[in-house]
mmCIF file of C-alpha atoms in Angstrom:
data_model
loop_
_atom_site.group_PDB
_atom_site.id
_atom_site.type_symbol
_atom_site.label_atom_id
_atom_site.label_comp_id
_atom_site.label_asym_id
_atom_site.label_seq_id
_atom_site.Cartn_x
_atom_site.Cartn_y
_atom_site.Cartn_z
ATOM 1 C CA UNK A 1084 7.668 -64.972 94.664
ATOM 2 C CA UNK A 1085 8.689 -67.718 91.803
ATOM 3 C CA UNK A 1086 8.281 -71.109 92.619
ATOM 4 C CA UNK A 1087 10.872 -73.304 91.823
ATOM 5 C CA UNK A 1088 11.253 -74.908 88.363
ATOM 6 C CA UNK A 1089 8.633 -72.143 87.293
ATOM 7 C CA UNK A 1090 10.054 -70.065 84.165
ATOM 8 C CA UNK A 1091 10.341 -66.370 85.267
ATOM 9 C CA UNK A 1092 7.273 -64.409 83.460
ATOM 10 C CA UNK A 1093 7.488 -62.019 80.612
ATOM 11 C CA UNK A 1094 8.682 -59.151 81.405
ATOM 12 C CA UNK A 1095 5.359 -57.036 79.797
ATOM 13 C CA UNK A 1096 5.351 -53.929 82.387
ATOM 14 C CA UNK A 1097 9.002 -53.325 81.933
ATOM 15 C CA UNK A 1098 8.537 -52.906 78.317
ATOM 16 C CA UNK A 1099 6.102 -51.599 78.038
ATOM 17 C CA UNK A 1100 6.914 -48.500 80.857
ATOM 18 C CA UNK A 1101 10.616 -48.202 78.673
ATOM 19 C CA UNK A 1102 8.386 -48.609 74.832
ATOM 20 C CA UNK A 1103 6.019 -45.409 76.101
ATOM 21 C CA UNK A 1104 8.872 -43.375 78.224
ATOM 22 C CA UNK A 1105 11.457 -44.044 75.131
ATOM 23 C CA UNK A 1106 8.427 -42.590 72.490
ATOM 24 C CA UNK A 1107 7.900 -39.779 74.992
ATOM 25 C CA UNK A 1108 11.338 -38.610 75.198
ATOM 26 C CA UNK A 1109 12.255 -37.573 72.130
ATOM 27 C CA UNK A 1110 9.422 -35.677 71.712
ATOM 28 C CA UNK A 1111 8.801 -33.826 75.739
ATOM 29 C CA UNK A 1112 12.035 -34.445 77.232
ATOM 30 C CA UNK A 1113 11.522 -33.540 80.412
ATOM 31 C CA UNK A 1114 8.323 -35.615 80.789
ATOM 32 C CA UNK A 1115 10.643 -38.172 78.711
ATOM 33 C CA UNK A 1116 12.864 -38.657 82.055
ATOM 34 C CA UNK A 1117 9.397 -38.479 84.160
ATOM 35 C CA UNK A 1118 8.790 -41.517 82.613
ATOM 36 C CA UNK A 1119 12.585 -42.584 82.083
ATOM 37 C CA UNK A 1120 12.514 -42.565 86.181
ATOM 38 C CA UNK A 1121 9.086 -44.232 86.452
ATOM 39 C CA UNK A 1122 10.360 -47.067 83.925
ATOM 40 C CA UNK A 1123 13.658 -47.295 86.869
ATOM 41 C CA UNK A 1124 11.441 -47.719 89.524
ATOM 42 C CA UNK A 1125 9.365 -50.368 88.260
ATOM 43 C CA UNK A 1126 11.988 -52.296 86.604
ATOM 44 C CA UNK A 1127 13.474 -52.513 90.130
ATOM 45 C CA UNK A 1128 10.559 -53.314 91.914
ATOM 46 C CA UNK A 1129 9.777 -56.292 90.046
ATOM 47 C CA UNK A 1130 13.453 -57.262 90.318
ATOM 48 C CA UNK A 1131 13.350 -56.850 94.418
ATOM 49 C CA UNK A 1132 9.773 -59.162 94.448
ATOM 50 C CA UNK A 1133 11.300 -61.833 92.830
ATOM 51 C CA UNK A 1134 8.928 -61.660 90.068
ATOM 52 C CA UNK A 1135 12.169 -61.124 87.272
ATOM 53 C CA UNK A 1136 15.923 -62.002 86.989
ATOM 54 C CA UNK A 1137 17.673 -59.226 86.004
ATOM 55 C CA UNK A 1138 18.311 -59.945 82.833
ATOM 56 C CA UNK A 1139 14.323 -60.412 81.739
ATOM 57 C CA UNK A 1140 14.115 -56.902 82.980
ATOM 58 C CA UNK A 1141 16.928 -55.707 81.154
ATOM 59 C CA UNK A 1142 15.541 -57.117 78.199
ATOM 60 C CA UNK A 1143 12.307 -55.742 78.583
ATOM 61 C CA UNK A 1144 13.857 -52.695 78.798
ATOM 62 C CA UNK A 1145 15.896 -53.156 75.565
ATOM 63 C CA UNK A 1146 12.716 -54.252 73.619
ATOM 64 C CA UNK A 1147 11.202 -51.670 74.380
ATOM 65 C CA UNK A 1148 13.100 -48.877 74.046
ATOM 66 C CA UNK A 1149 13.929 -50.282 70.235
ATOM 67 C CA UNK A 1150 11.037 -51.038 69.091
ATOM 68 C CA UNK A 1151 9.773 -47.218 70.623
ATOM 69 C CA UNK A 1152 12.562 -46.033 67.982
ATOM 70 C CA UNK A 1153 11.395 -48.219 65.518
ATOM 71 C CA UNK A 1154 8.446 -47.317 65.447
ATOM 72 C CA UNK A 1155 9.648 -43.078 65.239
ATOM 73 C CA UNK A 1156 11.773 -44.596 61.598
ATOM 74 C CA UNK A 1157 8.859 -46.039 60.481
ATOM 75 C CA UNK A 1158 6.892 -42.532 60.710
ATOM 76 C CA UNK A 1159 9.712 -41.427 58.666
ATOM 77 C CA UNK A 1160 9.760 -43.331 55.833
ATOM 78 C CA UNK A 1161 8.799 -41.897 52.639
ATOM 79 C CA UNK A 1162 5.415 -44.060 51.825
ATOM 80 C CA UNK A 1163 4.869 -44.841 48.676
ATOM 81 C CA UNK A 1164 1.856 -45.767 46.480
ATOM 82 C CA UNK A 1165 1.884 -49.399 46.160
ATOM 83 C CA UNK A 1166 0.240 -49.456 42.626
#
C-alpha cells in the first residue's frame, strides 16, 4: 500500500503492457486482443492493490499505445540517405 505523503510510482508495467498490446494488435489481431485483456487486468490489479491511481494507469495506457503507434509510423517513413 502507498503511504501518505509519497507520490505514486510511475506506471511502467501498465505502459509496457499497453504498448506491447498496441504493437501486436495491427499485425496479429487475435494476439493483440489477448494482450489487451491482460494489459487491462494488469492495470486493474495495480489500481486495486493501491500501487497507482486510476489516472496514473490511464496515462500509462495512453503513452504506451501512442508510443507503439509512433514506432509503427516511423517504420513506414521513407528513409532518405543523408549526404
